[in-house]
XYZ file of N, CA and C in Angstrom:
840
model
N 46.790 -123.224 156.253
C 47.342 -123.442 154.920
C 47.766 -122.122 154.315
N 48.826 -122.147 153.562
C 49.216 -120.967 152.803
C 48.893 -121.230 151.346
N 48.945 -120.172 150.548
C 48.519 -120.331 149.168
C 49.586 -120.938 148.289
N 50.799 -121.092 148.782
C 51.812 -121.733 147.972
C 52.933 -122.218 148.873
N 53.683 -123.179 148.398
C 54.867 -123.638 149.104
C 56.069 -123.403 148.192
N 57.264 -123.628 148.724
C 58.479 -123.384 147.951
C 59.183 -124.713 147.702
N 59.464 -125.004 146.458
C 60.153 -126.241 146.102
C 61.637 -126.105 146.384
N 62.382 -127.222 146.234
C 63.810 -127.212 146.537
C 64.579 -126.242 145.655
N 64.074 -125.992 144.448
C 64.777 -125.071 143.557
C 64.367 -123.615 143.770
N 63.535 -123.387 144.811
C 63.150 -122.020 145.150
C 61.926 -121.513 144.436
N 61.324 -122.331 143.565
C 60.155 -121.891 142.811
C 58.885 -122.120 143.619
N 57.954 -121.188 143.488
C 56.677 -121.345 144.180
C 55.837 -122.396 143.474
N 55.081 -123.150 144.249
C 54.179 -124.126 143.656
C 52.887 -124.145 144.453
N 51.819 -124.489 143.801
C 50.532 -124.560 144.469
C 50.442 -125.834 145.287
N 49.792 -125.787 146.441
C 49.599 -126.998 147.231
C 48.637 -127.949 146.544
N 48.688 -129.223 146.941
C 47.892 -130.247 146.280
C 46.393 -130.005 146.390
N 45.948 -129.307 147.484
C 44.511 -129.161 147.687
C 43.883 -128.083 146.812
N 44.694 -127.295 146.095
C 44.150 -126.192 145.307
C 43.443 -126.715 144.062
N 42.144 -126.458 143.897
C 41.449 -126.884 142.672
C 42.076 -126.222 141.456
N 42.157 -126.940 140.339
C 42.860 -126.401 139.170
C 42.182 -125.190 138.540
N 40.872 -125.013 138.775
C 40.157 -123.917 138.114
C 40.039 -122.671 138.977
N 40.762 -122.610 140.100
C 40.644 -121.459 140.979
C 41.380 -120.254 140.403
N 40.742 -119.102 140.492
C 41.353 -117.844 140.045
C 42.019 -117.197 141.250
N 43.342 -117.263 141.303
C 44.079 -116.737 142.447
C 44.408 -115.258 142.296
N 43.929 -114.632 141.192
C 44.165 -113.203 141.009
C 43.083 -112.361 141.660
N 41.992 -113.002 142.093
C 40.864 -112.291 142.684
C 40.616 -112.807 144.103
N 40.397 -111.863 145.010
C 39.995 -112.265 146.354
C 38.579 -112.817 146.308
N 38.249 -113.683 147.249
C 36.907 -114.260 147.300
C 36.318 -114.051 148.686
N 35.043 -113.644 148.775
C 34.440 -113.374 150.077
C 34.573 -114.516 151.084
N 34.417 -115.766 150.630
C 34.500 -116.891 151.565
C 35.888 -117.010 152.168
N 36.921 -116.744 151.350
C 38.285 -116.862 151.863
C 38.670 -115.639 152.698
N 38.132 -114.455 152.340
C 38.324 -113.274 153.191
C 37.700 -113.529 154.558
N 36.497 -114.074 154.551
C 35.772 -114.396 155.782
C 36.571 -115.396 156.611
N 37.139 -116.405 155.943
C 37.961 -117.395 156.635
C 39.149 -116.719 157.317
N 39.789 -115.796 156.623
C 40.927 -115.081 157.210
C 40.497 -114.254 158.414
N 39.354 -113.573 158.301
C 38.863 -112.758 159.413
C 38.567 -113.606 160.641
N 38.188 -114.857 160.414
C 37.897 -115.768 161.530
C 39.151 -116.447 162.067
N 40.301 -116.126 161.471
C 41.539 -116.732 161.938
C 41.895 -118.021 161.241
N 41.201 -118.335 160.133
C 41.484 -119.561 159.394
C 42.725 -119.432 158.521
N 43.111 -120.556 157.929
C 44.316 -120.593 157.094
C 44.016 -120.997 155.656
N 42.742 -121.144 155.338
C 42.367 -121.576 154.004
C 42.103 -120.365 153.110
N 43.162 -119.616 152.853
C 43.036 -118.383 152.071
C 44.349 -118.099 151.369
N 44.300 -117.204 150.394
C 45.463 -116.855 149.598
C 45.961 -115.459 149.956
N 47.136 -115.121 149.432
C 47.687 -113.787 149.663
C 46.702 -112.701 149.255
N 46.045 -112.879 148.097
C 45.138 -111.858 147.596
C 43.957 -111.659 148.548
N 43.529 -112.742 149.222
C 42.428 -112.638 150.182
C 42.880 -111.903 151.442
N 44.078 -112.226 151.903
C 44.610 -111.563 153.102
C 44.854 -110.083 152.850
N 45.350 -109.771 151.656
C 45.583 -108.363 151.323
C 44.275 -107.580 151.304
N 43.233 -108.176 150.713
C 41.929 -107.512 150.669
C 41.393 -107.306 152.079
N 41.528 -108.335 152.913
C 41.034 -108.230 154.289
C 41.790 -107.159 155.062
N 43.089 -107.082 154.879
C 43.891 -106.114 155.637
C 43.565 -104.682 155.214
N 43.272 -104.477 153.926
C 42.846 -103.145 153.488
C 41.581 -102.743 154.238
N 40.628 -103.665 154.314
C 39.368 -103.382 155.000
C 39.579 -103.204 156.500
N 40.446 -104.031 157.094
C 40.665 -103.976 158.539
C 41.312 -102.664 158.981
N 42.141 -102.094 158.130
C 42.764 -100.818 158.481
C 41.719 -99.729 158.659
N 40.662 -99.810 157.874
C 39.597 -98.818 157.940
C 38.512 -99.211 158.932
N 38.412 -100.506 159.208
C 37.338 -100.977 160.067
C 37.785 -102.230 160.821
N 38.513 -102.051 161.928
C 38.988 -103.200 162.706
C 37.856 -104.088 163.228
N 36.638 -103.536 163.294
C 35.493 -104.300 163.799
C 35.119 -105.483 162.908
N 35.704 -105.572 161.712
C 35.313 -106.638 160.798
C 35.570 -108.029 161.372
N 36.612 -108.178 162.166
C 36.849 -109.497 162.781
C 35.702 -109.844 163.725
N 35.271 -108.867 164.500
C 34.145 -109.090 165.394
C 32.875 -109.401 164.630
N 32.665 -108.724 163.485
C 31.485 -108.979 162.684
C 31.500 -110.402 162.122
N 32.665 -110.871 161.724
C 32.751 -112.252 161.228
C 32.375 -113.238 162.330
N 32.828 -112.970 163.540
C 32.519 -113.872 164.656
C 31.029 -113.865 164.983
N 30.394 -112.680 165.017
C 28.978 -112.656 165.382
C 28.117 -113.256 164.269
N 28.566 -113.144 163.021
C 27.855 -113.809 161.932
C 27.881 -115.314 162.103
N 29.059 -115.866 162.406
C 29.174 -117.308 162.606
C 28.334 -117.751 163.801
N 28.319 -116.942 164.842
C 27.524 -117.286 166.021
C 26.034 -117.237 165.709
N 25.600 -116.267 164.880
C 24.192 -116.201 164.485
C 23.787 -117.456 163.730
N 24.625 -117.928 162.838
C 24.333 -119.160 162.118
C 24.038 -120.287 163.102
N 24.890 -120.423 164.099
C 24.703 -121.484 165.075
C 23.398 -121.357 165.830
N 23.080 -120.138 166.261
C 21.846 -119.950 167.028
C 20.612 -120.188 166.167
N 20.659 -119.715 164.920
C 19.512 -119.888 164.033
C 19.275 -121.365 163.734
N 20.332 -122.088 163.402
C 20.184 -123.514 163.100
C 19.687 -124.260 164.330
N 20.249 -123.952 165.470
C 19.832 -124.638 166.700
C 18.356 -124.384 166.984
N 17.939 -123.120 166.864
C 16.534 -122.808 167.136
C 15.611 -123.536 166.169
N 15.941 -123.510 164.873
C 15.083 -124.124 163.877
C 15.044 -125.639 164.035
N 16.180 -126.241 164.383
C 16.191 -127.688 164.622
C 15.359 -128.040 165.847
N 15.475 -127.243 166.898
C 14.678 -127.499 168.100
C 13.199 -127.303 167.830
N 12.874 -126.463 166.827
C 11.474 -126.249 166.456
C 10.945 -127.362 165.558
N 11.811 -128.290 165.164
C 11.367 -129.448 164.409
C 11.837 -129.536 162.977
N 12.544 -128.530 162.476
C 13.045 -128.591 161.096
C 14.248 -129.529 161.036
N 14.231 -130.420 160.053
C 15.301 -131.409 159.921
C 16.021 -131.307 158.572
N 15.682 -130.273 157.769
C 16.297 -130.104 156.461
C 16.842 -128.680 156.332
N 18.074 -128.563 155.847
C 18.741 -127.266 155.785
C 19.451 -127.100 154.450
N 19.210 -125.948 153.820
C 19.889 -125.557 152.584
C 20.755 -124.349 152.914
N 22.055 -124.579 153.052
C 23.009 -123.556 153.497
C 23.673 -122.946 152.264
N 23.256 -121.736 151.892
C 23.723 -121.093 150.663
C 24.794 -120.054 150.995
N 25.927 -120.149 150.292
C 27.058 -119.293 150.632
C 27.707 -119.795 151.907
N 27.838 -121.093 151.980
C 28.265 -121.749 153.221
C 29.633 -121.302 153.704
N 30.508 -120.901 152.767
C 31.860 -120.541 153.169
C 32.673 -121.778 153.501
N 33.918 -121.565 153.874
C 34.794 -122.682 154.191
C 34.350 -123.296 155.524
N 34.040 -124.592 155.545
C 33.484 -125.211 156.747
C 34.447 -125.127 157.928
N 33.883 -125.085 159.092
C 34.673 -125.049 160.311
C 33.843 -125.609 161.445
N 34.379 -125.591 162.654
C 33.608 -126.062 163.803
C 32.305 -125.283 163.936
N 31.259 -125.984 164.321
C 29.969 -125.330 164.458
C 29.264 -125.122 163.141
N 29.601 -125.930 162.117
C 28.914 -125.797 160.834
C 27.480 -126.302 160.950
N 26.700 -126.044 159.920
C 25.265 -126.318 159.956
C 24.954 -127.774 160.301
N 25.614 -128.692 159.627
C 25.337 -130.098 159.878
C 25.681 -130.522 161.286
N 26.787 -130.029 161.794
C 27.212 -130.386 163.152
C 26.174 -129.940 164.174
N 25.669 -128.731 164.012
C 24.688 -128.203 164.964
C 23.344 -128.910 164.810
N 22.885 -129.037 163.571
C 21.576 -129.654 163.342
C 21.553 -131.099 163.811
N 22.640 -131.829 163.568
C 22.660 -133.248 163.937
C 22.909 -133.465 165.417
N 23.316 -132.404 166.104
C 23.371 -132.499 167.552
C 21.973 -132.598 168.152
N 20.968 -132.206 167.352
C 19.570 -132.255 167.795
C 18.813 -133.352 167.057
N 19.028 -133.433 165.741
C 18.405 -134.478 164.920
C 19.526 -135.236 164.202
N 19.926 -136.396 164.673
C 21.036 -137.123 164.038
C 20.821 -137.416 162.567
N 19.565 -137.451 162.116
C 19.287 -137.736 160.719
C 18.963 -136.477 159.916
N 19.365 -135.302 160.419
C 19.114 -134.047 159.705
C 19.775 -134.088 158.327
N 19.087 -133.495 157.354
C 19.577 -133.456 155.973
C 20.110 -132.056 155.665
N 21.305 -131.986 155.094
C 21.953 -130.695 154.863
C 22.580 -130.660 153.475
N 22.314 -129.582 152.743
C 22.998 -129.321 151.477
C 23.771 -128.017 151.629
N 25.061 -128.077 151.364
C 25.932 -126.907 151.414
C 26.143 -126.393 149.995
N 25.961 -125.091 149.806
C 26.087 -124.500 148.467
C 27.060 -123.324 148.521
N 28.015 -123.308 147.607
C 28.888 -122.144 147.440
C 29.403 -122.170 146.008
N 29.756 -121.018 145.491
C 30.217 -120.989 144.105
C 31.731 -120.996 143.982
N 32.451 -121.000 145.089
C 33.908 -121.040 145.052
C 34.381 -122.494 145.035
N 35.175 -122.910 144.042
C 35.660 -124.288 144.010
C 36.515 -124.658 145.219
N 37.182 -123.662 145.817
C 37.954 -123.938 147.033
C 37.019 -124.390 148.145
N 35.899 -123.705 148.297
C 34.932 -124.068 149.325
C 34.406 -125.475 149.076
N 34.074 -125.774 147.829
C 33.567 -127.099 147.504
C 34.603 -128.173 147.829
N 35.861 -127.896 147.504
C 36.914 -128.873 147.779
C 37.059 -129.122 149.275
N 37.056 -128.058 150.074
C 37.180 -128.220 151.513
C 35.964 -128.908 152.113
N 34.789 -128.561 151.608
C 33.573 -129.188 152.117
C 33.600 -130.687 151.862
N 34.015 -131.074 150.668
C 34.066 -132.499 150.356
C 35.098 -133.222 151.220
N 36.216 -132.567 151.476
C 37.223 -133.188 152.337
C 36.707 -133.333 153.768
N 36.059 -132.275 154.264
C 35.544 -132.297 155.628
C 34.459 -133.348 155.791
N 33.629 -133.503 154.758
C 32.465 -134.369 154.867
C 32.673 -135.723 154.200
N 33.930 -136.043 153.920
C 34.226 -137.343 153.320
C 33.681 -138.448 154.219
N 32.974 -139.382 153.615
C 32.409 -140.474 154.392
C 31.022 -140.194 154.918
N 30.523 -138.956 154.739
C 29.176 -138.629 155.200
C 28.144 -139.390 154.372
N 27.022 -139.684 154.983
C 25.947 -140.395 154.306
C 25.425 -139.541 153.148
N 25.553 -139.984 151.890
C 25.115 -139.174 150.747
C 23.611 -138.948 150.721
N 22.864 -139.719 151.486
C 21.423 -139.485 151.550
C 21.093 -138.312 152.469
N 22.067 -137.931 153.323
C 21.828 -136.871 154.299
C 22.632 -135.610 154.044
N 23.662 -135.697 153.224
C 24.576 -134.559 153.030
C 24.992 -134.440 151.572
N 25.022 -133.206 151.070
C 25.528 -132.966 149.721
C 26.224 -131.616 149.679
N 27.188 -131.498 148.773
C 27.882 -130.244 148.506
C 27.639 -129.891 147.046
N 27.151 -128.687 146.809
C 26.820 -128.248 145.456
C 27.568 -126.951 145.153
N 28.246 -126.910 144.023
C 28.900 -125.679 143.586
C 27.930 -124.937 142.677
N 27.372 -123.839 143.188
C 26.388 -123.058 142.442
C 26.375 -121.644 142.998
N 25.768 -120.731 142.234
C 25.779 -119.309 142.561
C 24.379 -118.868 142.968
N 24.266 -118.251 144.156
C 22.965 -117.775 144.626
C 22.326 -116.811 143.638
N 23.141 -116.120 142.843
C 22.611 -115.171 141.860
C 21.923 -115.874 140.697
N 22.032 -117.193 140.645
C 21.331 -118.006 139.647
C 20.521 -119.061 140.400
N 19.400 -118.655 140.999
C 18.648 -119.553 141.886
C 18.274 -120.891 141.271
N 17.978 -120.908 139.975
C 17.551 -122.159 139.354
C 18.652 -123.207 139.345
N 19.923 -122.765 139.364
C 21.010 -123.737 139.407
C 21.033 -124.468 140.750
N 20.367 -123.901 141.733
C 20.232 -124.546 143.044
C 18.887 -125.247 143.153
N 17.816 -124.516 142.831
C 16.470 -125.053 143.028
C 16.132 -126.183 142.070
N 16.769 -126.222 140.904
C 16.513 -127.294 139.942
C 17.617 -128.346 139.948
N 18.487 -128.286 140.931
C 19.643 -129.178 140.969
C 19.232 -130.563 141.485
N 19.565 -131.595 140.731
C 19.190 -132.948 141.122
C 19.823 -133.399 142.420
N 21.047 -132.963 142.684
C 21.713 -133.338 143.928
C 20.997 -132.735 145.125
N 20.549 -131.484 144.967
C 19.798 -130.844 146.049
C 18.533 -131.635 146.346
N 17.813 -132.008 145.292
C 16.534 -132.697 145.487
C 16.717 -134.149 145.930
N 17.908 -134.707 145.713
C 18.165 -136.058 146.196
C 18.273 -136.092 147.720
N 18.626 -134.955 148.316
C 18.794 -134.885 149.766
C 17.610 -134.210 150.444
N 17.089 -133.136 149.847
C 16.025 -132.349 150.470
C 14.678 -132.598 149.801
N 13.659 -132.709 150.613
C 12.285 -132.870 150.135
C 11.551 -131.554 150.367
N 11.319 -130.807 149.277
C 10.715 -129.485 149.413
C 9.208 -129.540 149.665
N 8.655 -130.735 149.714
C 7.265 -130.867 150.137
C 7.148 -130.817 151.657
N 8.307 -130.860 152.321
C 8.370 -130.759 153.779
C 9.188 -129.525 154.140
N 9.106 -129.049 155.386
C 9.829 -127.817 155.748
C 11.344 -127.906 155.535
N 11.859 -126.887 154.896
C 13.299 -126.728 154.679
C 13.695 -125.359 155.216
N 14.809 -125.278 155.898
C 15.351 -123.986 156.322
C 16.404 -123.552 155.320
N 16.184 -122.398 154.685
C 17.153 -121.816 153.761
C 17.990 -120.809 154.542
N 19.285 -121.024 154.562
C 20.208 -120.172 155.314
C 20.992 -119.305 154.332
N 20.876 -117.994 154.482
C 21.630 -117.041 153.666
C 22.382 -116.115 154.621
N 23.392 -116.659 155.240
C 24.145 -115.929 156.255
C 25.325 -115.230 155.591
N 25.314 -113.896 155.655
C 26.399 -113.081 155.089
C 26.627 -113.395 153.614
N 25.534 -113.530 152.845
C 25.695 -113.801 151.420
C 24.944 -112.800 150.546
N 23.743 -112.359 150.953
C 22.963 -111.477 150.088
C 23.583 -110.094 149.938
N 24.483 -109.708 150.846
C 25.135 -108.414 150.656
C 26.203 -108.467 149.559
N 26.377 -109.630 148.945
C 27.233 -109.731 147.763
C 26.401 -109.806 146.478
N 25.102 -109.562 146.600
C 24.211 -109.542 145.447
C 23.720 -108.109 145.275
N 23.936 -107.546 144.118
C 23.599 -106.138 143.886
C 22.110 -105.959 143.633
N 21.669 -104.710 143.700
C 20.275 -104.414 143.368
C 19.987 -104.759 141.910
N 20.968 -104.530 141.050
C 20.785 -104.848 139.626
C 20.589 -106.347 139.418
N 21.169 -107.141 140.311
C 21.011 -108.595 140.229
C 19.763 -109.073 140.964
N 19.011 -108.117 141.531
C 17.711 -108.377 142.153
C 17.824 -109.289 143.366
N 18.525 -108.809 144.387
C 18.704 -109.588 145.609
C 17.363 -109.974 146.233
N 16.410 -109.042 146.244
C 15.112 -109.343 146.847
C 14.337 -110.377 146.033
N 14.436 -110.289 144.720
C 13.782 -111.275 143.871
C 14.367 -112.663 144.052
N 15.672 -112.721 144.275
C 16.335 -114.007 144.514
C 15.830 -114.631 145.807
N 15.784 -113.828 146.873
C 15.274 -114.356 148.138
C 13.842 -114.837 147.981
N 13.042 -114.098 147.217
C 11.637 -114.458 147.021
C 11.494 -115.808 146.329
N 12.403 -116.115 145.403
C 12.320 -117.406 144.719
C 12.509 -118.565 145.687
N 13.378 -118.382 146.654
C 13.589 -119.446 147.637
C 12.407 -119.543 148.602
N 11.868 -118.398 149.004
C 10.694 -118.422 149.885
C 9.521 -119.089 149.172
N 9.368 -118.816 147.899
C 8.235 -119.347 147.139
C 8.205 -120.874 147.142
N 9.368 -121.519 147.139
C 9.381 -122.984 147.051
C 9.252 -123.657 148.411
N 9.290 -122.880 149.485
C 9.216 -123.472 150.814
C 7.815 -123.978 151.121
N 7.759 -125.135 151.741
C 6.490 -125.643 152.261
C 6.175 -124.893 153.551
N 4.895 -124.859 153.943
C 4.557 -124.237 155.230
C 5.405 -124.836 156.361
N 5.904 -123.969 157.207
C 6.798 -124.407 158.276
C 8.261 -124.294 157.916
N 8.545 -124.042 156.625
C 9.921 -123.812 156.210
C 10.399 -122.455 156.697
N 11.687 -122.180 156.564
C 12.243 -120.970 157.162
C 13.292 -120.339 156.264
N 13.462 -119.029 156.457
C 14.544 -118.268 155.828
C 15.306 -117.558 156.925
N 16.619 -117.758 156.968
C 17.489 -117.062 157.923
C 18.486 -116.228 157.134
N 18.585 -114.945 157.483
C 19.456 -114.018 156.753
C 20.244 -113.165 157.741
N 21.524 -112.995 157.480
C 22.281 -111.899 158.088
C 22.885 -111.091 156.956
N 23.047 -109.775 157.182
C 23.375 -108.877 156.062
C 24.074 -107.634 156.603
N 25.067 -107.154 155.884
C 25.823 -105.969 156.292
C 24.985 -104.699 156.161
N 25.199 -103.778 157.124
C 24.512 -102.481 157.144
C 25.527 -101.390 157.465
N 25.078 -100.135 157.342
C 25.977 -98.996 157.526
C 26.525 -98.886 158.944
N 25.684 -99.082 159.959
C 26.159 -98.972 161.334
C 26.112 -97.562 161.871
N 26.624 -97.407 163.103
C 26.466 -96.138 163.823
C 27.485 -95.077 163.426
N 28.483 -95.445 162.626
C 29.456 -94.460 162.151
C 29.282 -94.324 160.648
N 28.514 -93.335 160.184
C 28.230 -93.204 158.754
C 29.506 -93.157 157.914
N 29.510 -93.952 156.867
C 30.632 -93.950 155.935
C 31.756 -94.895 156.280
N 31.799 -95.407 157.515
C 32.929 -96.246 157.927
C 32.943 -97.565 157.177
N 31.807 -98.258 157.169
C 31.741 -99.534 156.480
C 31.877 -99.318 154.978
N 31.306 -98.230 154.481
C 31.419 -97.934 153.069
C 32.866 -97.782 152.637
N 33.659 -97.111 153.477
C 35.077 -96.951 153.162
C 35.802 -98.289 153.205
N 35.413 -99.149 154.157
C 36.072 -100.440 154.306
C 35.815 -101.354 153.108
N 34.790 -101.043 152.333
C 34.493 -101.880 151.171
C 35.606 -101.845 150.130
N 36.527 -100.898 150.268
C 37.657 -100.857 149.341
C 38.425 -102.175 149.346
N 38.364 -102.877 150.460
C 39.030 -104.172 150.543
C 38.473 -105.189 149.575
N 37.256 -104.947 149.098
C 36.621 -105.872 148.160
C 36.736 -105.391 146.706
N 37.470 -104.327 146.466
C 37.558 -103.789 145.112
C 38.097 -104.804 144.114
N 38.973 -105.692 144.587
C 39.562 -106.692 143.703
C 38.974 -108.073 143.956
N 37.822 -108.120 144.626
C 37.204 -109.407 144.936
C 36.244 -109.821 143.835
N 35.861 -111.102 143.870
C 34.944 -111.623 142.864
C 33.536 -111.072 143.043
N 33.193 -110.608 144.242
C 31.874 -110.025 144.508
C 32.050 -108.774 145.353
N 31.320 -107.733 145.010
C 31.393 -106.480 145.744
C 30.373 -106.470 146.888
N 30.694 -105.734 147.937
C 29.842 -105.683 149.122
C 28.806 -104.573 148.977
N 27.527 -104.912 149.205
C 26.423 -103.970 149.124
C 25.811 -103.813 150.516
N 25.771 -102.584 151.020
C 25.168 -102.333 152.326
C 23.690 -102.019 152.158
N 22.853 -102.586 153.037
C 21.413 -102.300 153.017
C 20.951 -101.975 154.427
N 19.923 -101.127 154.519
C 19.443 -100.750 155.844
C 18.439 -101.775 156.365
N 17.977 -101.540 157.585
C 17.110 -102.504 158.261
C 15.843 -102.780 157.459
N 15.233 -101.731 156.900
C 14.001 -101.899 156.143
C 14.241 -102.715 154.875
N 15.356 -102.464 154.213
C 15.667 -103.242 153.012
C 15.906 -104.702 153.354
N 16.554 -104.949 154.470
C 16.799 -106.330 154.893
C 15.487 -107.013 155.272
N 14.592 -106.273 155.916
C 13.278 -106.832 156.246
C 12.540 -107.269 154.984
N 12.811 -106.603 153.859
C 12.152 -106.935 152.610
C 12.466 -108.329 152.098
N 13.569 -108.910 152.548
C 13.897 -110.271 152.130
C 12.898 -111.285 152.681
N 12.170 -110.912 153.717
C 11.303 -111.857 154.421
C 9.842 -111.775 153.988
N 9.587 -111.085 152.886
C 8.221 -111.044 152.352
C 7.722 -112.470 152.119
N 6.545 -112.756 152.615
C 5.995 -114.104 152.485
C 6.276 -114.995 153.672
N 6.957 -114.438 154.683
C 7.219 -115.190 155.906
C 6.744 -114.388 157.107
N 6.670 -115.042 158.232
C 6.349 -114.391 159.502
C 7.622 -114.325 160.333
N 8.074 -113.115 160.630
C 9.322 -112.955 161.366
C 9.189 -113.473 162.789
N 10.182 -114.223 163.214
C 10.250 -114.633 164.603
C 10.750 -113.464 165.443
N 10.334 -113.418 166.709
C 10.882 -112.421 167.615
C 12.387 -112.649 167.751
N 13.176 -111.598 167.804
C 12.821 -110.182 167.954
C 12.744 -109.410 166.638
N 12.485 -110.080 165.536
C 12.415 -109.409 164.248
C 13.785 -109.165 163.649
N 13.908 -108.057 162.904
C 15.185 -107.702 162.278
C 15.971 -106.838 163.258
N 17.070 -107.372 163.747
C 17.868 -106.694 164.772
C 19.346 -106.786 164.401
N 20.182 -106.039 165.114
C 21.616 -106.190 164.858
C 21.992 -107.653 165.130
N 22.959 -108.145 164.404
C 23.235 -109.580 164.371
C 23.443 -110.204 165.752
N 24.272 -109.628 166.620
C 24.470 -110.289 167.915
C 23.240 -110.286 168.804
N 22.242 -109.446 168.492
C 21.057 -109.339 169.340
C 19.940 -110.299 168.938
N 20.172 -111.141 167.902
C 19.145 -112.110 167.555
C 19.256 -113.319 168.495
N 18.324 -113.365 169.448
C 18.225 -114.466 170.411
C 19.583 -114.880 170.975
N 20.307 -113.939 171.596
C 21.622 -114.280 172.157
C 21.479 -115.334 173.253
N 22.490 -116.180 173.362
C 22.452 -117.235 174.367
C 23.179 -116.842 175.655
N 23.541 -115.565 175.740
C 24.167 -115.032 176.952
C 24.068 -113.519 176.874
N 24.437 -112.844 177.944
C 24.414 -111.380 177.930
C 25.494 -110.864 176.985
N 25.119 -109.904 176.156
C 26.071 -109.360 175.200
C 27.110 -108.497 175.888
N 28.328 -108.523 175.350
C 29.374 -107.637 175.837
C 29.173 -106.254 175.232
N 29.852 -105.268 175.784
C 29.774 -103.917 175.228
C 30.270 -103.902 173.787
N 31.313 -104.688 173.515
C 31.841 -104.743 172.154
C 30.787 -105.299 171.204
N 30.100 -106.355 171.601
C 29.080 -106.952 170.738
C 27.927 -105.985 170.495
N 27.545 -105.233 171.517
C 26.458 -104.265 171.340
C 26.848 -103.171 170.337
N 28.136 -102.905 170.244
C 28.597 -101.853 169.322
C 28.709 -102.351 167.884
N 28.585 -103.667 167.687
C 28.725 -104.229 166.344
C 27.378 -104.182 165.630
N 27.001 -102.972 165.255
C 25.697 -102.768 164.615
C 25.839 -102.602 163.103
N 26.908 -103.149 162.550
C 27.166 -103.017 161.114
C 26.514 -104.149 160.316
N 25.433 -104.675 160.838
C 24.710 -105.719 160.142
C 23.445 -106.079 160.899
N 22.477 -106.639 160.199
C 21.216 -107.069 160.796
C 20.938 -108.514 160.441
N 20.094 -109.157 161.248
C 19.749 -110.553 161.022
C 18.314 -110.798 161.438
N 17.730 -111.844 160.880
C 16.371 -112.241 161.243
C 16.114 -113.645 160.729
N 15.040 -114.229 161.238
C 14.568 -115.536 160.770
C 13.057 -115.431 160.546
N 12.599 -115.874 159.384
C 11.176 -115.860 159.073
C 10.669 -117.260 158.798
N 9.405 -117.520 159.140
C 8.787 -118.822 158.915
C 7.696 -118.701 157.867
N 7.699 -119.604 156.907
C 6.647 -119.643 155.875
C 5.383 -120.239 156.501
N 4.304 -119.513 156.420
C 3.034 -119.998 157.014
C 2.108 -120.520 155.923
């Protein structure tokens, strides 16, 4: 999809799928991510932001791919371990291998709530999941920076039972929450509500082996709705307070329980870390 089409009189017009409240003057992380993955659900402003970043850091496309792959591996592992409920926060624009698709490949009755604060994401999620059983699937437009809008949401509680294990997925989302917004405190609020056996899965951007490279690439987000915050391995480990980390702990994203031997390119993608913790 492109962000606009041209009418017979030559004037630009928005496509029918564009939500009326979308701000097209600002790039959005979910749509930048979609562009990096080769998707078409993005606007000119998102592509421009991504291209600024890509000029400084071509590895960003690879990072988007390994993030998506980590989501799949984490969901698969947690579903195989018996978790049947998933709260996917910062879900991004849905695509093949989304949380529900993977979880239901193991548990057909898995319950999934997708959360994102971009109305474009919500619109696409609803279109993709049209006809889904409302008892098993919900889409909620809310901001991770306001945890109560998620944790106190009636739609969330209509699908998920927090008295039983729930897996909270924060894949490539907490690096858009600043220290001033208390990223660690936000993660703690979600861990606090988990029943024993529940899980937290996080992937997060880090500096990497070339100091300053990722920092320079953040210029691509200067005009975005959320700025990118880099954190080191120890800071990322702090998100898992109150949980027991699964092996191999906090590692570069492609190295979390890979399902095949990593390529040299994947081993070099150390610009982010990931882990999964279990509430005991």
